Amino acid sequence: MWQRWVRGGLLALSVVLACFLAYLLVTNSTMVPTPTAAAPGSMDTADATISQFTFTQTKGDTVQWQVQAQEARLFERDRRAMLQVVEVTLFDRQGKELTMTGNRSEPLVIHTESGYVIYTNHLAWTDQTREIRTEDRVRIVGHGLEVTGRGLLGHLDTEEFEVLEDVHVDLAPAS
C-alpha cells in the first residue's frame, strides 16, 4: 500500500517538473528577482535538488518525449521546479527524434534526425497534433540550405516544417 503512495507521489512530482519545463520552453522568459534577501524560488531556497534528472513520457510501450536536466531544484511552496542545462527529445511514431536544447539567454536549438538544425527564440508543442509552432523568427540550416523567416509550423511525424512568413532561402555551393 505504501509503495502505491510513493509511486503516486513520484509520478505527481515528475508531472509537475515536466509541466514547468514545458512552460520554460514555451515562454523562454527571464525571471526578475524581487529585492528581498532570498526571493521566493531563488536557488538558495530550494527544498530539494536532483542531479541528472530525467523524465520520460510514454503511451503504452512507446516513448513520446523525454526531458533531461543536469539539475532540478524543487520549490514545494511555489509548486514548481527550476531545471538547469535542459534537453527535450520528442519521438515520432517510428522512433525518429527531434531534440531541443536551450536556456533563457540563448535561442532554442532544435536538431532533427534528418540533419537539419532549427534556431528560434520560442517554441510551443501541441501533443494532440504532435506539432511544434512559433511566431518568432526562425532559421533552418542543413544539406546546403539556409532558410530564414518568421513563424514555423512543424509536423513531427512527417518531419515537415513550414516557414510561414518573410521566407528567404540561400543555397550553399556544392563541394
Short mmCIF file of N, CA and C in Angstrom, two decimals:
data_model
loop_
_atom_site.label_atom_id
_atom_site.label_comp_id
_atom_site.label_asym_id
_atom_site.label_seq_id
_atom_site.Cartn_x
_atom_site.Cartn_y
_atom_site.Cartn_z
N MET A 1 0.83 -1.19 0.00
CA MET A 1 0.00 0.00 0.00
C MET A 1 0.87 1.26 0.00
N TRP A 2 1.90 1.29 0.86
CA TRP A 2 2.76 2.48 0.93
C TRP A 2 3.54 2.66 -0.36
N GLN A 3 3.85 1.55 -1.06
CA GLN A 3 4.55 1.67 -2.34
C GLN A 3 3.68 2.39 -3.36
N ARG A 4 2.41 2.15 -3.31
CA ARG A 4 1.48 2.82 -4.23
C ARG A 4 1.48 4.33 -3.98
N TRP A 5 1.52 4.73 -2.70
CA TRP A 5 1.56 6.15 -2.35
C TRP A 5 2.87 6.79 -2.81
N VAL A 6 3.96 6.07 -2.62
CA VAL A 6 5.26 6.59 -3.04
C VAL A 6 5.29 6.75 -4.56
N ARG A 7 4.83 5.74 -5.29
CA ARG A 7 4.79 5.83 -6.76
C ARG A 7 3.92 7.00 -7.21
N GLY A 8 2.76 7.14 -6.59
CA GLY A 8 1.86 8.24 -6.93
C GLY A 8 2.51 9.59 -6.66
N GLY A 9 3.20 9.71 -5.54
CA GLY A 9 3.90 10.95 -5.22
C GLY A 9 5.01 11.25 -6.20
N LEU A 10 5.79 10.24 -6.57
CA LEU A 10 6.86 10.44 -7.54
C LEU A 10 6.30 10.78 -8.91
N LEU A 11 5.22 10.14 -9.30
CA LEU A 11 4.59 10.46 -10.58
C LEU A 11 4.08 11.90 -10.59
N ALA A 12 3.46 12.32 -9.50
CA ALA A 12 2.96 13.70 -9.41
C ALA A 12 4.11 14.69 -9.48
N LEU A 13 5.20 14.41 -8.80
CA LEU A 13 6.38 15.27 -8.84
C LEU A 13 6.95 15.34 -10.26
N SER A 14 7.01 14.21 -10.94
CA SER A 14 7.51 14.18 -12.31
C SER A 14 6.64 14.99 -13.25
N VAL A 15 5.34 14.90 -13.09
CA VAL A 15 4.41 15.66 -13.93
C VAL A 15 4.59 17.15 -13.68
N VAL A 16 4.74 17.55 -12.43
CA VAL A 16 4.96 18.97 -12.10
C VAL A 16 6.25 19.46 -12.75
N LEU A 17 7.31 18.69 -12.67
CA LEU A 17 8.59 19.09 -13.28
C LEU A 17 8.47 19.19 -14.79
N ALA A 18 7.80 18.24 -15.42
CA ALA A 18 7.64 18.28 -16.88
C ALA A 18 6.80 19.48 -17.30
N CYS A 19 5.74 19.78 -16.56
CA CYS A 19 4.91 20.95 -16.89
C CYS A 19 5.71 22.24 -16.76
N PHE A 20 6.52 22.33 -15.72
CA PHE A 20 7.33 23.54 -15.55
C PHE A 20 8.34 23.66 -16.68
N LEU A 21 8.95 22.58 -17.09
CA LEU A 21 9.90 22.63 -18.20
C LEU A 21 9.20 23.08 -19.47
N ALA A 22 8.03 22.53 -19.73
CA ALA A 22 7.28 22.95 -20.91
C ALA A 22 6.98 24.44 -20.84
N TYR A 23 6.61 24.94 -19.67
CA TYR A 23 6.36 26.37 -19.50
C TYR A 23 7.62 27.17 -19.83
N LEU A 24 8.77 26.76 -19.34
CA LEU A 24 10.01 27.48 -19.62
C LEU A 24 10.34 27.46 -21.11
N LEU A 25 10.18 26.33 -21.75
CA LEU A 25 10.49 26.25 -23.17
C LEU A 25 9.51 27.07 -23.99
N VAL A 26 8.26 27.09 -23.59
CA VAL A 26 7.26 27.83 -24.35
C VAL A 26 7.45 29.33 -24.19
N THR A 27 7.70 29.80 -23.00
CA THR A 27 7.79 31.24 -22.78
C THR A 27 9.20 31.78 -22.95
N ASN A 28 10.21 30.96 -22.72
CA ASN A 28 11.61 31.38 -22.79
C ASN A 28 11.80 32.71 -22.07
N SER A 29 11.13 32.82 -20.93
CA SER A 29 11.12 34.07 -20.19
C SER A 29 12.29 34.16 -19.23
N THR A 30 12.57 35.38 -18.84
CA THR A 30 13.59 35.61 -17.81
C THR A 30 12.87 35.99 -16.53
N MET A 31 13.40 35.53 -15.43
CA MET A 31 12.81 35.85 -14.15
C MET A 31 13.53 37.06 -13.57
N VAL A 32 12.77 38.01 -13.05
CA VAL A 32 13.34 39.18 -12.40
C VAL A 32 13.21 38.97 -10.91
N PRO A 33 14.34 38.89 -10.19
CA PRO A 33 14.24 38.64 -8.76
C PRO A 33 13.68 39.86 -8.03
N THR A 34 12.92 39.59 -6.97
CA THR A 34 12.41 40.67 -6.15
C THR A 34 13.52 41.13 -5.22
N PRO A 35 13.46 42.37 -4.76
CA PRO A 35 14.55 42.91 -3.96
C PRO A 35 14.52 42.46 -2.51
N THR A 36 14.39 41.16 -2.27
CA THR A 36 14.45 40.63 -0.92
C THR A 36 15.74 39.84 -0.77
N ALA A 37 16.08 39.52 0.47
CA ALA A 37 17.33 38.80 0.72
C ALA A 37 17.33 37.45 0.00
N ALA A 38 16.24 36.72 0.09
CA ALA A 38 16.11 35.45 -0.62
C ALA A 38 14.75 35.43 -1.29
N ALA A 39 14.74 35.70 -2.58
CA ALA A 39 13.49 35.75 -3.32
C ALA A 39 12.83 34.39 -3.36
N PRO A 40 11.48 34.34 -3.29
CA PRO A 40 10.81 33.04 -3.41
C PRO A 40 11.22 32.37 -4.71
N GLY A 41 11.61 31.11 -4.63
CA GLY A 41 12.02 30.38 -5.82
C GLY A 41 13.47 30.58 -6.20
N SER A 42 14.23 31.33 -5.40
CA SER A 42 15.65 31.50 -5.73
C SER A 42 16.38 30.21 -5.45
N MET A 43 17.56 30.10 -6.04
CA MET A 43 18.33 28.87 -5.88
C MET A 43 18.67 28.60 -4.41
N ASP A 44 18.76 29.66 -3.59
CA ASP A 44 19.12 29.48 -2.18
C ASP A 44 17.99 28.87 -1.36
N THR A 45 16.75 28.96 -1.84
CA THR A 45 15.62 28.48 -1.05
C THR A 45 15.02 27.18 -1.57
N ALA A 46 15.71 26.46 -2.41
CA ALA A 46 15.19 25.21 -2.95
C ALA A 46 14.96 24.21 -1.83
N ASP A 47 13.83 23.51 -1.90
CA ASP A 47 13.51 22.48 -0.91
C ASP A 47 14.27 21.19 -1.18
N ALA A 48 14.56 20.92 -2.43
CA ALA A 48 15.29 19.71 -2.80
C ALA A 48 16.01 19.94 -4.12
N THR A 49 17.08 19.20 -4.33
CA THR A 49 17.84 19.27 -5.58
C THR A 49 18.04 17.86 -6.10
N ILE A 50 17.82 17.69 -7.40
CA ILE A 50 18.02 16.39 -8.04
C ILE A 50 19.08 16.57 -9.12
N SER A 51 20.13 15.78 -9.08
CA SER A 51 21.16 15.82 -10.12
C SER A 51 20.83 14.78 -11.18
N GLN A 52 21.16 15.08 -12.45
CA GLN A 52 20.93 14.18 -13.57
C GLN A 52 19.47 13.74 -13.62
N PHE A 53 18.58 14.73 -13.67
CA PHE A 53 17.13 14.49 -13.70
C PHE A 53 16.69 14.04 -15.10
N THR A 54 15.85 13.00 -15.16
CA THR A 54 15.27 12.53 -16.42
C THR A 54 13.81 12.20 -16.18
N PHE A 55 12.95 12.69 -17.08
CA PHE A 55 11.53 12.36 -17.04
C PHE A 55 11.14 11.88 -18.43
N THR A 56 10.51 10.72 -18.51
CA THR A 56 10.12 10.14 -19.78
C THR A 56 8.62 9.94 -19.80
N GLN A 57 7.97 10.46 -20.86
CA GLN A 57 6.52 10.29 -21.05
C GLN A 57 6.31 9.16 -22.05
N THR A 58 5.52 8.17 -21.66
CA THR A 58 5.23 7.06 -22.56
C THR A 58 3.73 6.93 -22.76
N LYS A 59 3.38 6.28 -23.85
CA LYS A 59 1.99 5.90 -24.12
C LYS A 59 2.05 4.44 -24.51
N GLY A 60 1.57 3.58 -23.63
CA GLY A 60 1.75 2.15 -23.83
C GLY A 60 3.22 1.83 -23.69
N ASP A 61 3.79 1.16 -24.69
CA ASP A 61 5.21 0.84 -24.68
C ASP A 61 6.04 1.84 -25.49
N THR A 62 5.40 2.89 -26.00
CA THR A 62 6.08 3.84 -26.88
C THR A 62 6.48 5.10 -26.11
N VAL A 63 7.74 5.49 -26.24
CA VAL A 63 8.22 6.73 -25.62
C VAL A 63 7.77 7.89 -26.50
N GLN A 64 7.09 8.88 -25.89
CA GLN A 64 6.62 10.05 -26.63
C GLN A 64 7.62 11.20 -26.55
N TRP A 65 8.10 11.49 -25.34
CA TRP A 65 9.10 12.54 -25.17
C TRP A 65 9.87 12.31 -23.89
N GLN A 66 11.02 12.98 -23.82
CA GLN A 66 11.89 12.83 -22.66
C GLN A 66 12.53 14.17 -22.33
N VAL A 67 12.56 14.50 -21.05
CA VAL A 67 13.21 15.71 -20.56
C VAL A 67 14.40 15.29 -19.73
N GLN A 68 15.55 15.87 -20.03
CA GLN A 68 16.75 15.61 -19.24
C GLN A 68 17.30 16.95 -18.76
N ALA A 69 17.77 17.00 -17.53
CA ALA A 69 18.37 18.21 -16.99
C ALA A 69 19.55 17.81 -16.13
N GLN A 70 20.57 18.65 -16.18
CA GLN A 70 21.74 18.39 -15.34
C GLN A 70 21.36 18.51 -13.87
N GLU A 71 20.42 19.42 -13.59
CA GLU A 71 19.99 19.62 -12.21
C GLU A 71 18.57 20.13 -12.18
N ALA A 72 17.80 19.66 -11.21
CA ALA A 72 16.44 20.15 -10.97
C ALA A 72 16.36 20.60 -9.52
N ARG A 73 15.91 21.83 -9.31
CA ARG A 73 15.70 22.36 -7.96
C ARG A 73 14.21 22.52 -7.75
N LEU A 74 13.72 21.91 -6.66
CA LEU A 74 12.28 21.86 -6.40
C LEU A 74 11.89 22.86 -5.34
N PHE A 75 10.77 23.56 -5.58
CA PHE A 75 10.24 24.55 -4.66
C PHE A 75 8.81 24.16 -4.33
N GLU A 76 8.63 23.50 -3.19
CA GLU A 76 7.32 22.96 -2.82
C GLU A 76 6.29 24.05 -2.63
N ARG A 77 6.66 25.15 -1.95
CA ARG A 77 5.70 26.21 -1.68
C ARG A 77 5.13 26.82 -2.97
N ASP A 78 6.00 26.99 -3.98
CA ASP A 78 5.59 27.57 -5.25
C ASP A 78 5.06 26.52 -6.23
N ARG A 79 5.19 25.23 -5.85
CA ARG A 79 4.78 24.11 -6.71
C ARG A 79 5.44 24.19 -8.08
N ARG A 80 6.75 24.35 -8.08
CA ARG A 80 7.47 24.43 -9.34
C ARG A 80 8.89 23.92 -9.17
N ALA A 81 9.58 23.83 -10.30
CA ALA A 81 10.96 23.37 -10.31
C ALA A 81 11.74 24.23 -11.30
N MET A 82 13.02 24.40 -11.03
CA MET A 82 13.91 25.08 -11.95
C MET A 82 14.89 24.04 -12.48
N LEU A 83 14.97 23.93 -13.80
CA LEU A 83 15.85 22.96 -14.42
C LEU A 83 17.04 23.68 -15.03
N GLN A 84 18.22 23.12 -14.86
CA GLN A 84 19.44 23.68 -15.40
C GLN A 84 20.00 22.75 -16.47
N VAL A 85 20.51 23.30 -17.56
CA VAL A 85 21.09 22.56 -18.69
C VAL A 85 20.09 21.50 -19.16
N VAL A 86 19.09 21.98 -19.89
CA VAL A 86 17.92 21.16 -20.24
C VAL A 86 17.99 20.70 -21.69
N GLU A 87 17.54 19.46 -21.91
CA GLU A 87 17.40 18.91 -23.25
C GLU A 87 16.07 18.16 -23.30
N VAL A 88 15.27 18.47 -24.35
CA VAL A 88 13.98 17.80 -24.54
C VAL A 88 14.05 17.05 -25.86
N THR A 89 13.67 15.78 -25.84
CA THR A 89 13.65 14.96 -27.04
C THR A 89 12.23 14.49 -27.29
N LEU A 90 11.71 14.78 -28.50
CA LEU A 90 10.40 14.32 -28.92
C LEU A 90 10.59 13.16 -29.88
N PHE A 91 9.77 12.13 -29.76
CA PHE A 91 9.88 10.95 -30.62
C PHE A 91 8.62 10.83 -31.46
N ASP A 92 8.79 10.48 -32.75
CA ASP A 92 7.60 10.24 -33.57
C ASP A 92 7.23 8.77 -33.46
N ARG A 93 6.21 8.37 -34.19
CA ARG A 93 5.70 7.00 -34.07
C ARG A 93 6.68 5.95 -34.58
N GLN A 94 7.63 6.35 -35.44
CA GLN A 94 8.64 5.42 -35.94
C GLN A 94 9.92 5.47 -35.10
N GLY A 95 9.93 6.27 -34.04
CA GLY A 95 11.10 6.37 -33.18
C GLY A 95 12.08 7.45 -33.58
N LYS A 96 11.78 8.23 -34.63
CA LYS A 96 12.66 9.32 -35.03
C LYS A 96 12.63 10.41 -33.97
N GLU A 97 13.71 11.18 -33.93
CA GLU A 97 13.87 12.14 -32.86
C GLU A 97 13.91 13.58 -33.35
N LEU A 98 13.48 14.47 -32.46
CA LEU A 98 13.64 15.90 -32.60
C LEU A 98 14.13 16.37 -31.24
N THR A 99 15.36 16.89 -31.17
CA THR A 99 15.97 17.23 -29.90
C THR A 99 16.10 18.74 -29.77
N MET A 100 15.65 19.28 -28.63
CA MET A 100 15.71 20.72 -28.37
C MET A 100 16.59 20.99 -27.16
N THR A 101 17.44 21.99 -27.31
CA THR A 101 18.24 22.46 -26.19
C THR A 101 18.11 23.97 -26.14
N GLY A 102 18.34 24.54 -25.00
CA GLY A 102 18.29 25.99 -24.90
C GLY A 102 18.25 26.43 -23.46
N ASN A 103 18.41 27.73 -23.29
CA ASN A 103 18.27 28.34 -21.98
C ASN A 103 17.70 29.73 -22.16
N ARG A 104 17.58 30.47 -21.10
CA ARG A 104 16.90 31.76 -21.15
C ARG A 104 17.68 32.82 -21.92
N SER A 105 18.96 32.71 -22.04
CA SER A 105 19.76 33.77 -22.65
C SER A 105 20.14 33.47 -24.11
N GLU A 106 19.84 32.29 -24.61
CA GLU A 106 20.21 31.93 -25.97
C GLU A 106 19.00 31.34 -26.69
N PRO A 107 19.02 31.38 -28.04
CA PRO A 107 17.90 30.78 -28.78
C PRO A 107 17.82 29.27 -28.56
N LEU A 108 16.62 28.73 -28.77
CA LEU A 108 16.45 27.28 -28.76
C LEU A 108 17.13 26.71 -29.99
N VAL A 109 17.73 25.55 -29.83
CA VAL A 109 18.37 24.85 -30.94
C VAL A 109 17.67 23.50 -31.06
N ILE A 110 17.09 23.25 -32.25
CA ILE A 110 16.35 22.02 -32.49
C ILE A 110 17.09 21.21 -33.55
N HIS A 111 17.46 19.97 -33.21
CA HIS A 111 18.15 19.08 -34.15
C HIS A 111 17.17 18.02 -34.62
N THR A 112 17.03 17.88 -35.94
CA THR A 112 16.18 16.83 -36.48
C THR A 112 17.04 15.62 -36.83
N GLU A 113 16.43 14.46 -36.84
CA GLU A 113 17.17 13.24 -37.17
C GLU A 113 17.71 13.27 -38.60
N SER A 114 17.04 14.01 -39.50
CA SER A 114 17.47 14.07 -40.90
C SER A 114 18.61 15.06 -41.14
N GLY A 115 19.10 15.72 -40.09
CA GLY A 115 20.29 16.55 -40.24
C GLY A 115 20.06 18.04 -40.33
N TYR A 116 18.86 18.51 -40.12
CA TYR A 116 18.60 19.95 -40.12
C TYR A 116 18.67 20.49 -38.70
N VAL A 117 19.06 21.76 -38.58
CA VAL A 117 19.10 22.44 -37.29
C VAL A 117 18.22 23.68 -37.40
N ILE A 118 17.32 23.85 -36.44
CA ILE A 118 16.39 24.98 -36.43
C ILE A 118 16.73 25.84 -35.22
N TYR A 119 16.78 27.16 -35.44
CA TYR A 119 17.06 28.12 -34.38
C TYR A 119 15.86 29.05 -34.24
N THR A 120 15.38 29.27 -33.02
CA THR A 120 14.29 30.21 -32.75
C THR A 120 14.32 30.59 -31.28
N ASN A 121 13.59 31.63 -30.91
CA ASN A 121 13.56 32.09 -29.52
C ASN A 121 12.42 31.50 -28.71
N HIS A 122 11.43 30.94 -29.36
CA HIS A 122 10.22 30.49 -28.67
C HIS A 122 9.67 29.29 -29.43
N LEU A 123 9.11 28.35 -28.70
CA LEU A 123 8.56 27.17 -29.36
C LEU A 123 7.44 26.60 -28.50
N ALA A 124 6.33 26.25 -29.14
CA ALA A 124 5.21 25.61 -28.44
C ALA A 124 4.99 24.22 -29.03
N TRP A 125 4.73 23.26 -28.17
CA TRP A 125 4.47 21.87 -28.57
C TRP A 125 3.02 21.55 -28.28
N THR A 126 2.31 21.01 -29.28
CA THR A 126 0.92 20.56 -29.10
C THR A 126 0.93 19.05 -29.21
N ASP A 127 0.65 18.39 -28.09
CA ASP A 127 0.76 16.94 -28.03
C ASP A 127 -0.31 16.25 -28.89
N GLN A 128 -1.55 16.77 -28.91
CA GLN A 128 -2.62 16.11 -29.65
C GLN A 128 -2.31 16.03 -31.14
N THR A 129 -1.79 17.12 -31.72
CA THR A 129 -1.49 17.14 -33.16
C THR A 129 -0.03 16.82 -33.44
N ARG A 130 0.77 16.72 -32.39
CA ARG A 130 2.21 16.42 -32.48
C ARG A 130 2.90 17.43 -33.40
N GLU A 131 2.66 18.72 -33.08
CA GLU A 131 3.22 19.81 -33.87
C GLU A 131 4.01 20.76 -32.98
N ILE A 132 5.04 21.35 -33.58
CA ILE A 132 5.73 22.46 -32.95
C ILE A 132 5.36 23.72 -33.72
N ARG A 133 5.34 24.86 -33.01
CA ARG A 133 4.93 26.10 -33.65
C ARG A 133 5.59 27.27 -32.95
N THR A 134 5.89 28.30 -33.76
CA THR A 134 6.35 29.58 -33.22
C THR A 134 5.92 30.67 -34.18
N GLU A 135 5.77 31.87 -33.66
CA GLU A 135 5.51 33.06 -34.47
C GLU A 135 6.78 33.90 -34.57
N ASP A 136 7.85 33.50 -33.88
CA ASP A 136 9.11 34.24 -33.85
C ASP A 136 9.93 33.99 -35.12
N ARG A 137 11.04 34.70 -35.22
CA ARG A 137 11.99 34.49 -36.31
C ARG A 137 12.55 33.07 -36.21
N VAL A 138 12.80 32.44 -37.36
CA VAL A 138 13.39 31.10 -37.40
C VAL A 138 14.50 31.07 -38.43
N ARG A 139 15.41 30.15 -38.22
CA ARG A 139 16.50 29.88 -39.16
C ARG A 139 16.67 28.38 -39.21
N ILE A 140 16.64 27.81 -40.42
CA ILE A 140 16.82 26.37 -40.61
C ILE A 140 18.05 26.18 -41.47
N VAL A 141 18.98 25.34 -41.01
CA VAL A 141 20.24 25.12 -41.70
C VAL A 141 20.44 23.62 -41.89
N GLY A 142 20.89 23.23 -43.10
CA GLY A 142 21.23 21.83 -43.33
C GLY A 142 21.18 21.46 -44.79
N HIS A 143 22.00 20.51 -45.18
CA HIS A 143 22.02 19.95 -46.53
C HIS A 143 22.17 21.03 -47.60
N GLY A 144 23.05 22.00 -47.35
CA GLY A 144 23.33 23.03 -48.33
C GLY A 144 22.30 24.15 -48.40
N LEU A 145 21.37 24.19 -47.47
CA LEU A 145 20.33 25.21 -47.44
C LEU A 145 20.39 26.03 -46.17
N GLU A 146 20.00 27.28 -46.28
CA GLU A 146 19.74 28.11 -45.11
C GLU A 146 18.43 28.83 -45.38
N VAL A 147 17.41 28.54 -44.58
CA VAL A 147 16.09 29.12 -44.74
C VAL A 147 15.84 30.00 -43.53
N THR A 148 15.44 31.26 -43.77
CA THR A 148 15.10 32.16 -42.68
C THR A 148 13.70 32.71 -42.92
N GLY A 149 13.06 33.15 -41.86
CA GLY A 149 11.74 33.74 -41.98
C GLY A 149 11.11 33.95 -40.62
N ARG A 150 9.82 34.20 -40.64
CA ARG A 150 9.08 34.42 -39.39
C ARG A 150 7.97 33.38 -39.31
N GLY A 151 7.89 32.72 -38.16
CA GLY A 151 6.86 31.72 -37.93
C GLY A 151 7.27 30.36 -38.46
N LEU A 152 6.85 29.32 -37.75
CA LEU A 152 7.18 27.95 -38.13
C LEU A 152 6.06 27.04 -37.69
N LEU A 153 5.71 26.11 -38.54
CA LEU A 153 4.80 25.03 -38.19
C LEU A 153 5.50 23.74 -38.58
N GLY A 154 5.73 22.87 -37.61
CA GLY A 154 6.43 21.62 -37.87
C GLY A 154 5.61 20.43 -37.43
N HIS A 155 5.50 19.45 -38.31
CA HIS A 155 4.78 18.21 -38.02
C HIS A 155 5.82 17.13 -37.68
N LEU A 156 5.83 16.68 -36.45
CA LEU A 156 6.86 15.75 -36.00
C LEU A 156 6.81 14.42 -36.75
N ASP A 157 5.63 13.86 -36.95
CA ASP A 157 5.54 12.52 -37.53
C ASP A 157 6.00 12.47 -38.98
N THR A 158 5.80 13.54 -39.73
CA THR A 158 6.24 13.56 -41.14
C THR A 158 7.55 14.32 -41.31
N GLU A 159 8.02 14.95 -40.24
CA GLU A 159 9.21 15.79 -40.24
C GLU A 159 9.15 16.81 -41.38
N GLU A 160 7.99 17.44 -41.49
CA GLU A 160 7.79 18.53 -42.45
C GLU A 160 7.68 19.83 -41.68
N PHE A 161 8.42 20.85 -42.14
CA PHE A 161 8.45 22.13 -41.47
C PHE A 161 8.11 23.22 -42.48
N GLU A 162 7.23 24.12 -42.08
CA GLU A 162 6.80 25.20 -42.96
C GLU A 162 7.14 26.53 -42.30
N VAL A 163 7.96 27.35 -43.00
CA VAL A 163 8.23 28.71 -42.54
C VAL A 163 7.08 29.55 -43.06
N LEU A 164 6.43 30.31 -42.18
CA LEU A 164 5.13 30.91 -42.50
C LEU A 164 5.20 32.25 -43.21
N GLU A 165 6.17 33.11 -42.91
CA GLU A 165 6.21 34.45 -43.49
C GLU A 165 7.64 34.87 -43.78
N ASP A 166 7.78 35.84 -44.69
CA ASP A 166 9.06 36.50 -44.97
C ASP A 166 10.18 35.47 -45.20
N VAL A 167 9.93 34.51 -46.08
CA VAL A 167 10.83 33.38 -46.29
C VAL A 167 11.96 33.75 -47.24
N HIS A 168 13.19 33.45 -46.83
CA HIS A 168 14.38 33.63 -47.66
C HIS A 168 15.16 32.33 -47.66
N VAL A 169 15.62 31.90 -48.84
CA VAL A 169 16.39 30.65 -48.96
C VAL A 169 17.72 30.97 -49.60
N ASP A 170 18.79 30.54 -48.97
CA ASP A 170 20.13 30.66 -49.53
C ASP A 170 20.66 29.25 -49.77
N LEU A 171 21.29 29.05 -50.94
CA LEU A 171 21.88 27.76 -51.27
C LEU A 171 23.39 27.86 -51.12
N ALA A 172 23.97 26.85 -50.52
CA ALA A 172 25.42 26.78 -50.41
C ALA A 172 25.96 26.10 -51.66
N PRO A 173 27.10 26.56 -52.16
CA PRO A 173 27.65 25.91 -53.37
C PRO A 173 28.02 24.46 -53.08
N ALA A 174 27.84 23.62 -54.11
CA ALA A 174 28.19 22.19 -53.98
C ALA A 174 29.69 22.05 -53.86
N SER A 175 30.14 21.13 -53.00
CA SER A 175 31.58 20.95 -52.83
C SER A 175 32.09 19.76 -53.58
#
